[in-house]
mmCIF file of C-alpha atoms in Angstrom:
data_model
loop_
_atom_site.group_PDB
_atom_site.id
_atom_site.type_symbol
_atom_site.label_atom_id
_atom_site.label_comp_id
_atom_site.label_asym_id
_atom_site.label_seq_id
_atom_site.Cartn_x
_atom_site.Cartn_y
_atom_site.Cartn_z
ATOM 1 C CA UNK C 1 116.819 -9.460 79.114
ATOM 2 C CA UNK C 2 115.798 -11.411 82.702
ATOM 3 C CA UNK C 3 119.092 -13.451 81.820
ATOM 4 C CA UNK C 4 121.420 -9.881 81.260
ATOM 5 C CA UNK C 5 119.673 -9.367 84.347
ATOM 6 C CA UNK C 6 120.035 -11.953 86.507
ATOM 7 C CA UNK C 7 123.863 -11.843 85.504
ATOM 8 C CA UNK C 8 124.475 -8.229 86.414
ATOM 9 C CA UNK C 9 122.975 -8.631 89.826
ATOM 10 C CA UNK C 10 124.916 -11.948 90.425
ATOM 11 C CA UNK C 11 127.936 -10.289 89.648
ATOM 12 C CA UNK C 12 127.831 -7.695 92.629
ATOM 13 C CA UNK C 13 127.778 -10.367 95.055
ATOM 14 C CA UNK C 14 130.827 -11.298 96.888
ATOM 15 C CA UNK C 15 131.626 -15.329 96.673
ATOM 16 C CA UNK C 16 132.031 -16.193 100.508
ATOM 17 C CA UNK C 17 130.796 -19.366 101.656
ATOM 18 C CA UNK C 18 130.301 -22.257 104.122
ATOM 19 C CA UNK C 19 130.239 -25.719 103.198
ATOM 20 C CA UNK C 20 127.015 -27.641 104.823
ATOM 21 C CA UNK C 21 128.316 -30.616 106.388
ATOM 22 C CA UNK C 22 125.987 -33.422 108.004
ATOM 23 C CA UNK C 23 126.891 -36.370 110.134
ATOM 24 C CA UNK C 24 126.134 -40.128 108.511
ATOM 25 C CA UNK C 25 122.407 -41.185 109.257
ATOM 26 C CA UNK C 26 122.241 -44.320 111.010
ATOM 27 C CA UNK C 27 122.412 -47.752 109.499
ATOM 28 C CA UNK C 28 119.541 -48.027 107.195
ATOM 29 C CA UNK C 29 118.703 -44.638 106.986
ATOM 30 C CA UNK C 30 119.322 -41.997 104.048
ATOM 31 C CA UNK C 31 117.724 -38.894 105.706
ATOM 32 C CA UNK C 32 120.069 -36.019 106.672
ATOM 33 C CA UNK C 33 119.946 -32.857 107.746
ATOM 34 C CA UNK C 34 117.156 -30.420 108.485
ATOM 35 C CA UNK C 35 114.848 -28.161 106.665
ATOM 36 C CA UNK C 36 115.219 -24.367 107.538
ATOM 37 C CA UNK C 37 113.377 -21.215 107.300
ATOM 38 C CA UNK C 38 114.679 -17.752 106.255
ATOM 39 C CA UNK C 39 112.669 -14.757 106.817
ATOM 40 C CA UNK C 40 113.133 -12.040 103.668
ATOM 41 C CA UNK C 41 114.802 -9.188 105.178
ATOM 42 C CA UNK C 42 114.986 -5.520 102.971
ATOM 43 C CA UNK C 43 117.721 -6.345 100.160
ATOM 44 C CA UNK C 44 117.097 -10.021 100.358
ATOM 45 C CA UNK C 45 117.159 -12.196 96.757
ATOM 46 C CA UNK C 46 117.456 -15.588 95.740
ATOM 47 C CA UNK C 47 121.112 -15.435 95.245
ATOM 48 C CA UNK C 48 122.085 -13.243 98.317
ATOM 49 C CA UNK C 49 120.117 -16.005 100.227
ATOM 50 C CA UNK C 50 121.398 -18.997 98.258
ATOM 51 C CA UNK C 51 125.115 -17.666 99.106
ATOM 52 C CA UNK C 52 124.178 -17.238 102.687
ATOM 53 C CA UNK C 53 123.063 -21.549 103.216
ATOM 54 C CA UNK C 54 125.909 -22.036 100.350
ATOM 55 C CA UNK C 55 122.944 -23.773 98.350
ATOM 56 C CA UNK C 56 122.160 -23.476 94.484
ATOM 57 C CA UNK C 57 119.586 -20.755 93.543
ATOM 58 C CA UNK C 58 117.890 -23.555 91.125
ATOM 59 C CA UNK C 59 117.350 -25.514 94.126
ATOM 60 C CA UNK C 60 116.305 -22.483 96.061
ATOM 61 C CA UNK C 61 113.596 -21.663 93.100
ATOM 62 C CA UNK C 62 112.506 -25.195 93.214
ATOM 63 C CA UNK C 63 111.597 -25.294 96.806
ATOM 64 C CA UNK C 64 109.827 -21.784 96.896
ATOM 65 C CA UNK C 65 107.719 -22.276 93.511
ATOM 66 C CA UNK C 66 106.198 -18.593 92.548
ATOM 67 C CA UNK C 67 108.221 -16.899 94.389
ATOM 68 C CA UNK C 68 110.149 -13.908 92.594
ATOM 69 C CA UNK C 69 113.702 -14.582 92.928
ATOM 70 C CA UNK C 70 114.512 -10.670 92.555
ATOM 71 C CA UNK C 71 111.827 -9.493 94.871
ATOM 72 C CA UNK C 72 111.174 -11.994 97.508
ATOM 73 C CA UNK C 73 108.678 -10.265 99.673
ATOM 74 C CA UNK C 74 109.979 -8.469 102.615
ATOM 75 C CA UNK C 75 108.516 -10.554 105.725
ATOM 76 C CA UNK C 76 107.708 -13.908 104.186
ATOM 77 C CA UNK C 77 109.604 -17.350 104.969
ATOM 78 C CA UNK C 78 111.482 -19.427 102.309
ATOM 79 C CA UNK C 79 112.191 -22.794 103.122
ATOM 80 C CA UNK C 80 115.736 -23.569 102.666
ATOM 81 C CA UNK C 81 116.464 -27.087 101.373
ATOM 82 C CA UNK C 82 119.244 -28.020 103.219
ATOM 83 C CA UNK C 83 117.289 -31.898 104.345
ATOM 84 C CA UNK C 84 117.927 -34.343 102.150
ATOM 85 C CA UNK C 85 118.394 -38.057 100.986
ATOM 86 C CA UNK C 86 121.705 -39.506 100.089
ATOM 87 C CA UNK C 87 121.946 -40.854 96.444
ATOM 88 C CA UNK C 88 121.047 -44.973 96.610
ATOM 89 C CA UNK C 89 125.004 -45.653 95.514
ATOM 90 C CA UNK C 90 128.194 -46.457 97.801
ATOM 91 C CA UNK C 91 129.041 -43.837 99.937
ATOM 92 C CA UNK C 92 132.981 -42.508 99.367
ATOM 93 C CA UNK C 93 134.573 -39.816 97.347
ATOM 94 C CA UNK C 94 132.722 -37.899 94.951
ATOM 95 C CA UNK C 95 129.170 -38.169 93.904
ATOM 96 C CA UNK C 96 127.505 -35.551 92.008
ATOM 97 C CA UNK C 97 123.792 -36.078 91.584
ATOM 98 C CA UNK C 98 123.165 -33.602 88.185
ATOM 99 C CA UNK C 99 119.065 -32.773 88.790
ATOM 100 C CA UNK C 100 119.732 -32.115 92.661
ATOM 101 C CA UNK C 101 123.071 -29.584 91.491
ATOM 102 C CA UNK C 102 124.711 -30.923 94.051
ATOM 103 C CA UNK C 103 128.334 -32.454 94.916
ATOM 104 C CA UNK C 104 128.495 -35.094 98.284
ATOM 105 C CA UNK C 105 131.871 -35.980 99.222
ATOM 106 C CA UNK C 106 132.211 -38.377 101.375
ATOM 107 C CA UNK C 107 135.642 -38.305 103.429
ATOM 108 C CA UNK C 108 137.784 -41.811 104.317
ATOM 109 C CA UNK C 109 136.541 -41.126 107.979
ATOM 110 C CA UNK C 110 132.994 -42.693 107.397
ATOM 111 C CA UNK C 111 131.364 -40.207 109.579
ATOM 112 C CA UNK C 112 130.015 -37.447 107.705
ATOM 113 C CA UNK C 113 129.095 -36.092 104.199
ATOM 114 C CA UNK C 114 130.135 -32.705 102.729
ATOM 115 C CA UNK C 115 127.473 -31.383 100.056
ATOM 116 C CA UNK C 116 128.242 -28.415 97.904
ATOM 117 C CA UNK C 117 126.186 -26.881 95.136
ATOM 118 C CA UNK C 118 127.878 -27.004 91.511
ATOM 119 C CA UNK C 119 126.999 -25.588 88.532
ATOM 120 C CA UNK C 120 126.367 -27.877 85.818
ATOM 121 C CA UNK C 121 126.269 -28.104 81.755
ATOM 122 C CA UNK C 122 124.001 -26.317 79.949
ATOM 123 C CA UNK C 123 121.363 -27.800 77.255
ATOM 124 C CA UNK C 124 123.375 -28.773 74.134
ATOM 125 C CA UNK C 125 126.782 -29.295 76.308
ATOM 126 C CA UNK C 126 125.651 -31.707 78.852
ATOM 127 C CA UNK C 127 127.275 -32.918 81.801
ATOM 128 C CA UNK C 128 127.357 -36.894 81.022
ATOM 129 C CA UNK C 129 126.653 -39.491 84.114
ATOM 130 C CA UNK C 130 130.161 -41.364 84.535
ATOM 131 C CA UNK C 131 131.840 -43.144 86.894
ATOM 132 C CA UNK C 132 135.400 -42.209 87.248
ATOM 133 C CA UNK C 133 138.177 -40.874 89.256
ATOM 134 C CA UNK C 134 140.451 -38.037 89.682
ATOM 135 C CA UNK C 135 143.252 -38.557 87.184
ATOM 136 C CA UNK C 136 144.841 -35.179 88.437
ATOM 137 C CA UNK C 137 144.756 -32.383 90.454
ATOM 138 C CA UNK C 138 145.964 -28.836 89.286
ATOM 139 C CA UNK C 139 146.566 -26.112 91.270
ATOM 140 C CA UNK C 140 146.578 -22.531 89.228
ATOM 141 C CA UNK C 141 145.160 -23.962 86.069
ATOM 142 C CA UNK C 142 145.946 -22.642 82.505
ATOM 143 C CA UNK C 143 142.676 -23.192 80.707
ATOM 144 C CA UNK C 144 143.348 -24.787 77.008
ATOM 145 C CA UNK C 145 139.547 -24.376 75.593
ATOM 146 C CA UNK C 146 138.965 -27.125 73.088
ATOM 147 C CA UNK C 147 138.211 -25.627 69.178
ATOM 148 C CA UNK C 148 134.430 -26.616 69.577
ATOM 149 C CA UNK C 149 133.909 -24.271 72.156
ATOM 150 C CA UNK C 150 136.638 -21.813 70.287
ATOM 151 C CA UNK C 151 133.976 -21.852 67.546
ATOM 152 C CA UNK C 152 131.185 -21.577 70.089
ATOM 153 C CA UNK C 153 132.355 -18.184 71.722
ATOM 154 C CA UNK C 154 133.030 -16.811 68.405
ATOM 155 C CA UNK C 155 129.188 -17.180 66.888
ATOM 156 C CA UNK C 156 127.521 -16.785 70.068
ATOM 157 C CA UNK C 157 129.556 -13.734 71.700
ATOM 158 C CA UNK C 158 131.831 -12.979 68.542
ATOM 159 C CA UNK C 159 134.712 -13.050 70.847
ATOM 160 C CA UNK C 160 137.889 -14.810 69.523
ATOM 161 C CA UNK C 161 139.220 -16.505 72.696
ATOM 162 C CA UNK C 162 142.808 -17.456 73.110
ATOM 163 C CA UNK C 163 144.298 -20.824 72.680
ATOM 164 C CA UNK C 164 145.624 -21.259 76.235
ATOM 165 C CA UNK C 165 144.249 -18.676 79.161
ATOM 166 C CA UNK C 166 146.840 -18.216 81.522
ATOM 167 C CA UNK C 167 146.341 -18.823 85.391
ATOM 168 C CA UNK C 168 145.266 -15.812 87.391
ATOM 169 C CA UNK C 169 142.120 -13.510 87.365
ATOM 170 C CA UNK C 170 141.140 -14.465 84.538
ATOM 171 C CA UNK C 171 140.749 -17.479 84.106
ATOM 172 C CA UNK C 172 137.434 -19.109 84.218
ATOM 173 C CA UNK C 173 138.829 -22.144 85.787
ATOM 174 C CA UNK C 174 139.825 -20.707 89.590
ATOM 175 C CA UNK C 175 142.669 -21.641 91.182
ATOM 176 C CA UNK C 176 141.946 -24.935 91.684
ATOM 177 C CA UNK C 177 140.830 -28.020 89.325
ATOM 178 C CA UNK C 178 140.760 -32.099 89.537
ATOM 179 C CA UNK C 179 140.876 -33.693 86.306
ATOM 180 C CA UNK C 180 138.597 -36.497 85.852
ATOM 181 C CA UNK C 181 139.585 -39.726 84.071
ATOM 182 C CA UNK C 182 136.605 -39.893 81.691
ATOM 183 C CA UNK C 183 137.134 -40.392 78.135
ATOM 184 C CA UNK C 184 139.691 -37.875 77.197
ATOM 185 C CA UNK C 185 140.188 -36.060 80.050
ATOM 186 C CA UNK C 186 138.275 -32.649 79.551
ATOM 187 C CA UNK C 187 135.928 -32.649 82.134
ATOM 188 C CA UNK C 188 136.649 -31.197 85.156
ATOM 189 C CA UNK C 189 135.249 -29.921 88.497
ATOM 190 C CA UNK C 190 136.853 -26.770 89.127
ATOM 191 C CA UNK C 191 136.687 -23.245 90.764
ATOM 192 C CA UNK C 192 135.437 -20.127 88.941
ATOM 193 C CA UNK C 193 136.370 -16.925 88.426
ATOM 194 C CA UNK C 194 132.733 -15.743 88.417
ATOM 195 C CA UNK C 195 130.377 -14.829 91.246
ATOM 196 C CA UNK C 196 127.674 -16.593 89.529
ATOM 197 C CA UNK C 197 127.028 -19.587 87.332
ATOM 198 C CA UNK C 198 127.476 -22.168 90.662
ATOM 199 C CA UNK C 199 123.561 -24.171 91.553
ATOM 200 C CA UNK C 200 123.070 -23.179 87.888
ATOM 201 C CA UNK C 201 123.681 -24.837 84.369
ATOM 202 C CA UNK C 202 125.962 -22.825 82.607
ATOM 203 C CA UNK C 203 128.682 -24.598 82.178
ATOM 204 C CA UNK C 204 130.227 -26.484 78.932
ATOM 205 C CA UNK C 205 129.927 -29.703 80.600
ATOM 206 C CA UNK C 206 132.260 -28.785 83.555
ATOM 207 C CA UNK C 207 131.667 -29.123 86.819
ATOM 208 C CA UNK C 208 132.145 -25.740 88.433
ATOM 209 C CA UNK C 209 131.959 -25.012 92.348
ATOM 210 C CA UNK C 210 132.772 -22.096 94.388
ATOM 211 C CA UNK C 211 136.162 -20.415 94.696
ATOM 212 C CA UNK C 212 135.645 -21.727 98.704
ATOM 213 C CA UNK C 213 134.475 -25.104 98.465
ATOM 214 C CA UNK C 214 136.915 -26.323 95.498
ATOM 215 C CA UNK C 215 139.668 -24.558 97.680
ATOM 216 C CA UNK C 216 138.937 -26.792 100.827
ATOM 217 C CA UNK C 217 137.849 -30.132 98.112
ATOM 218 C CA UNK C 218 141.100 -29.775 96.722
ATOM 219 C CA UNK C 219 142.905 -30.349 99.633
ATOM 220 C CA UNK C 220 140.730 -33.199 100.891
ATOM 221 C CA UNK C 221 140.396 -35.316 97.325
ATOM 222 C CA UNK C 222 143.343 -37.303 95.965
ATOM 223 C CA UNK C 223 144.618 -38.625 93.053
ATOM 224 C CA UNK C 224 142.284 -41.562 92.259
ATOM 225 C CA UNK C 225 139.530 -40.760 94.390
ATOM 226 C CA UNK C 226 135.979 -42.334 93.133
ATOM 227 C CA UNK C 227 133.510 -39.774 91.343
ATOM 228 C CA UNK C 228 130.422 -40.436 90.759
ATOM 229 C CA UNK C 229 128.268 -38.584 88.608
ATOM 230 C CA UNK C 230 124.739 -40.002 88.335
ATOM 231 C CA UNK C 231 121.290 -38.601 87.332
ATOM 232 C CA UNK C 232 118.386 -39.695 90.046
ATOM 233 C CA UNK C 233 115.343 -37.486 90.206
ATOM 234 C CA UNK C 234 113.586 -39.660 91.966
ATOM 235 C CA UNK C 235 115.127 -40.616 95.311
ATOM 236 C CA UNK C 236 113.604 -42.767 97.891
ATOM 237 C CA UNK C 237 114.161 -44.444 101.608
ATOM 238 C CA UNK C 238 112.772 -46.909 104.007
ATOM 239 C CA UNK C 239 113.834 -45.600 106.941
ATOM 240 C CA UNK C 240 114.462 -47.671 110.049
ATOM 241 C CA UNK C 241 111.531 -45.935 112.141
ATOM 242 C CA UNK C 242 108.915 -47.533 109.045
ATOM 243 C CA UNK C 243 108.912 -44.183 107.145
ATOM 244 C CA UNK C 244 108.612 -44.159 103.610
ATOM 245 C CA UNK C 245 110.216 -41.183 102.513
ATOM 246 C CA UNK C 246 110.274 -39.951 99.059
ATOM 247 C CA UNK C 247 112.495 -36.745 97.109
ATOM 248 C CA UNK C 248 111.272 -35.843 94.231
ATOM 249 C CA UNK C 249 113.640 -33.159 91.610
ATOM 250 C CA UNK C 250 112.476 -31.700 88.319
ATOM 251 C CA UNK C 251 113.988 -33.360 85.140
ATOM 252 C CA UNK C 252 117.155 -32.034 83.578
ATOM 253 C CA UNK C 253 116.059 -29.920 80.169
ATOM 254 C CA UNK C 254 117.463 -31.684 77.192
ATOM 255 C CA UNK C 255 116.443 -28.971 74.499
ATOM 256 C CA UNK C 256 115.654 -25.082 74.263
ATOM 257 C CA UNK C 257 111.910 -25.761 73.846
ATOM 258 C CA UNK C 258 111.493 -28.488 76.740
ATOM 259 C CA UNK C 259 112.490 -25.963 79.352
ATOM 260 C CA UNK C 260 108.901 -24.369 79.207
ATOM 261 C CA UNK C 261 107.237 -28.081 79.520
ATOM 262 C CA UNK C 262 105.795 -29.942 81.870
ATOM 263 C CA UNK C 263 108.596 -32.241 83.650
ATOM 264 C CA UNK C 264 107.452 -36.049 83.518
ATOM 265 C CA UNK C 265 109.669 -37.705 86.101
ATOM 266 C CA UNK C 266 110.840 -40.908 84.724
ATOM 267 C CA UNK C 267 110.893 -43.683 87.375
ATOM 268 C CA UNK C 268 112.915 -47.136 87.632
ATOM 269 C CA UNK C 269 110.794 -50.496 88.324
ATOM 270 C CA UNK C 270 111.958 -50.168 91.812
ATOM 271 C CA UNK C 271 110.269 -46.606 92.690
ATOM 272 C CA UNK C 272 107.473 -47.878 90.871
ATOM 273 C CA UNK C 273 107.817 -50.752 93.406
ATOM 274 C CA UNK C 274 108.606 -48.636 96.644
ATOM 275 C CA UNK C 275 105.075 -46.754 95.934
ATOM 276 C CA UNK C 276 102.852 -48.922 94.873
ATOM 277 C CA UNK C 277 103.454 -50.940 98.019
ATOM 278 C CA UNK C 278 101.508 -51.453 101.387
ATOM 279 C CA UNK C 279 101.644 -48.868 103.684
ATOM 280 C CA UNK C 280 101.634 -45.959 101.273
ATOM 281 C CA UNK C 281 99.503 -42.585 100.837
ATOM 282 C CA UNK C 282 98.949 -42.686 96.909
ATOM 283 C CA UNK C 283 97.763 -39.462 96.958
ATOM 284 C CA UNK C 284 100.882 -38.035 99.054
ATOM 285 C CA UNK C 285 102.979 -40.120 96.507
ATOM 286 C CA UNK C 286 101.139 -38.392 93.544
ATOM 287 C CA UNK C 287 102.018 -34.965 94.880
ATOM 288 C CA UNK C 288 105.260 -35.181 95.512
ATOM 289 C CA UNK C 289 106.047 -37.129 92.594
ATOM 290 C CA UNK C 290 103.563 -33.801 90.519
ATOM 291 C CA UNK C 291 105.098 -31.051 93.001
ATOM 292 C CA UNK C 292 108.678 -31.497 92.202
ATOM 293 C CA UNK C 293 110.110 -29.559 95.086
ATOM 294 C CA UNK C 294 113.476 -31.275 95.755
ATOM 295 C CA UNK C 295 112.379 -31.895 99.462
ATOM 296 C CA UNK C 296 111.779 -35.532 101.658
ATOM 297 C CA UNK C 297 108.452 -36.475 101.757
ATOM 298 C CA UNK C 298 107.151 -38.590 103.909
ATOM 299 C CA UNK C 299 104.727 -40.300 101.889
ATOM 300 C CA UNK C 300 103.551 -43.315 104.501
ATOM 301 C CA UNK C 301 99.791 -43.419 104.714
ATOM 302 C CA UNK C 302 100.007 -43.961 109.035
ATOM 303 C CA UNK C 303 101.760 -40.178 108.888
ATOM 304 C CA UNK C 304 99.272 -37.403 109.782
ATOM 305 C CA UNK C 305 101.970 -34.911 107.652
ATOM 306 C CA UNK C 306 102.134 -34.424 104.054
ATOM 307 C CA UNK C 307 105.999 -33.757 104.727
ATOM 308 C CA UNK C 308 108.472 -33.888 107.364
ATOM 309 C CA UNK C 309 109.392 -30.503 106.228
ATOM 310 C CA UNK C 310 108.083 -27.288 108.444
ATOM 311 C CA UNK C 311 104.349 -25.859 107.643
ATOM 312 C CA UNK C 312 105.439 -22.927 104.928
ATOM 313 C CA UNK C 313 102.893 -20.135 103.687
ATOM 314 C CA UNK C 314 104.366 -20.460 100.255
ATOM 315 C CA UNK C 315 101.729 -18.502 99.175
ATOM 316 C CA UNK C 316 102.271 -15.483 101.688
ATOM 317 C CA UNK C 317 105.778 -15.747 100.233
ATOM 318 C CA UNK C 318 105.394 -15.177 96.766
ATOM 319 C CA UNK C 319 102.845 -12.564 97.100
ATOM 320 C CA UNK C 320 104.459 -10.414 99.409
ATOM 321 C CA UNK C 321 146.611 -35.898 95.757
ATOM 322 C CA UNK C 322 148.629 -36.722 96.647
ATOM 323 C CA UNK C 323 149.824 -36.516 92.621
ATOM 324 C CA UNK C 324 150.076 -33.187 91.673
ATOM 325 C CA UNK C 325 149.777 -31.804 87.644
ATOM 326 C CA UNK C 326 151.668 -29.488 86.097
ATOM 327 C CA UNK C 327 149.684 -30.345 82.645
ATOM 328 C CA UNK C 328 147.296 -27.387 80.972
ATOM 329 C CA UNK C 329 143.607 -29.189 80.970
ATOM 330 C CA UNK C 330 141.961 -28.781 77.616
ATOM 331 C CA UNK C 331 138.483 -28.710 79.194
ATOM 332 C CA UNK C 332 134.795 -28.395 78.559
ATOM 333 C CA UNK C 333 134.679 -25.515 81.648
#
């Protein structure tokens, strides 16, 4: 019922957004952007607000834990996660980091960093990591759905769907889509037709971004432009003014019944490493590493601040190509 829900409400909201573009940090640094505050206003709800800082409401939810994401309480301040640290890999075209929900793209200039939140595949239909490129670029898709998802809509929705959807309205695909060059070529990051579903996992292993920001990507990627599409819930930076900064995102779910666990982040010798060295606050470490909140913290044990984020009442808060297509993609969506 929540999810019937959550869907109707999603679907009254208009898709209009603005991409969040930062400049390049400085050599040696992976820190950019800044944290921000919203103040619930009457009518204010996760997704209203997550459409307003074109974020992903899963990101939203993970930096405001216990907050109701239909009832926000009129007066209290969210924290909007729009600082972050750039994925530890090189630093041009696409790179999708799948816990964060988030696309970077890096343009040719070398000066700043787009980042866009996607929706994702859902448990059972993954999203795989890969590194790839665009193999093609399709303006007005026709979406040819492969048979396992065929078979999929029919037992889960008993809907027969059609071989090959047509462009237009309906399509689930948008208007635009880039083909990616991984194994067979059915996984794509594409528009929607939906108002919801984007900074979510939904998807059947697509990669699915809003009718806006595809629109403008679309016109900036080319035909074999890098993509990147990593998993790294741990990320972490030695900044050049000796902060040791640390982000910290919840595990992806990888079955039905681990969604209502406890997330164990797993962690690579060289976080281990990065916290078990001099200089660090093991009990700043420990929280953000418990927390999960998908913001920097700076975890360094000469910093008087558990985070370089703002001082939130969280608790206040949840009280109150150049080569153009022509082919039909038989896709994952």
């Amino acid at each position: 019922m929540m999810r019937v829900m959550m869907w109707f409400i999603l679907s009254l909201i208009p898709a209009v957004t603005l991409a969040n573009v930062y400049p390049l940090p400085e050599k040696g640094s992976r820190l950019i952007g800044e944290v921000q505050e919203h103040v619930v206003e009457q009518g204010d709800y996760f997704q209203t607000i997550a459409k307003e800082y074109n974020i992903g409401i899963l990101e939203l939810m993970e930096t405001n834990p216990g907050v109701d994401p239909f009832l926000p309480a009129v007066g209290s301040k969210l924290v909007i996660p729009t600082q972050m640290l750039l994925p530890d890999v090189p630093r041009k075209g696409i790179v999708i980091n799948l816990p964060e929900l988030r696309l970077y793209y890096f343009p040719t200039n070398g000066k700043e960093v787009h980042v866009f939140p996607v929706g994702i595949g859902r448990v059972g239909r993954e999203t795989p990591e890969m590194v790839t490129k665009i193999k093609s670029r399709i303006p007005n898709p026709s979406w040819t759905p492969p048979a396992s998802i065929r078979r999929d809509h029919l037992i889960e929705r008993g809907e027969v769907l059609p071989r090959v959807v047509p462009a237009g309205p309906d399509n689930p695909l948008g208007k635009y889509a880039m083909q990616l060059s991984h194994g067979d070529g059915s996984y794509l990051i594409h528009g929607t037709n939906k108002d919801f579903g984007v900074g979510m996992r939904v998807s059947s292993g697509c990669v699915r971004l809003n009718p806006d920001d595809i629109e403008w990507l679309f016109h900036q990627a080319k035909y074999g432009d890098s993509v990147r599409v990593i998993n790294e819930t741990v990320k972490i930076s030695s900044e050049p003014d000796g902060s040791q900064i640390i982000e910290v995102h919840s595990a992806l779910s990888k079955s039905e019944s681990d969604k209502t666990r406890e997330k164990v982040v797993s962690m690579k010798a060289g976080i281990v490493k990065f916290i078990s060295q001099d200089g660090i606050d093991s009990f700043k470490a420990n929280d953000a590493l418990l927390t999960q909140n998908g913001l920097p913290v700076n975890i360094s044990s000469m910093d008087d601040s558990d985070s370089i984020t703002p001082s939130m009442d969280i608790e206040s808060a949840a009280s109150a190509e150049s080569s153009v297509s022509e082919n039909e993609p038989s896709a994952s969506l």
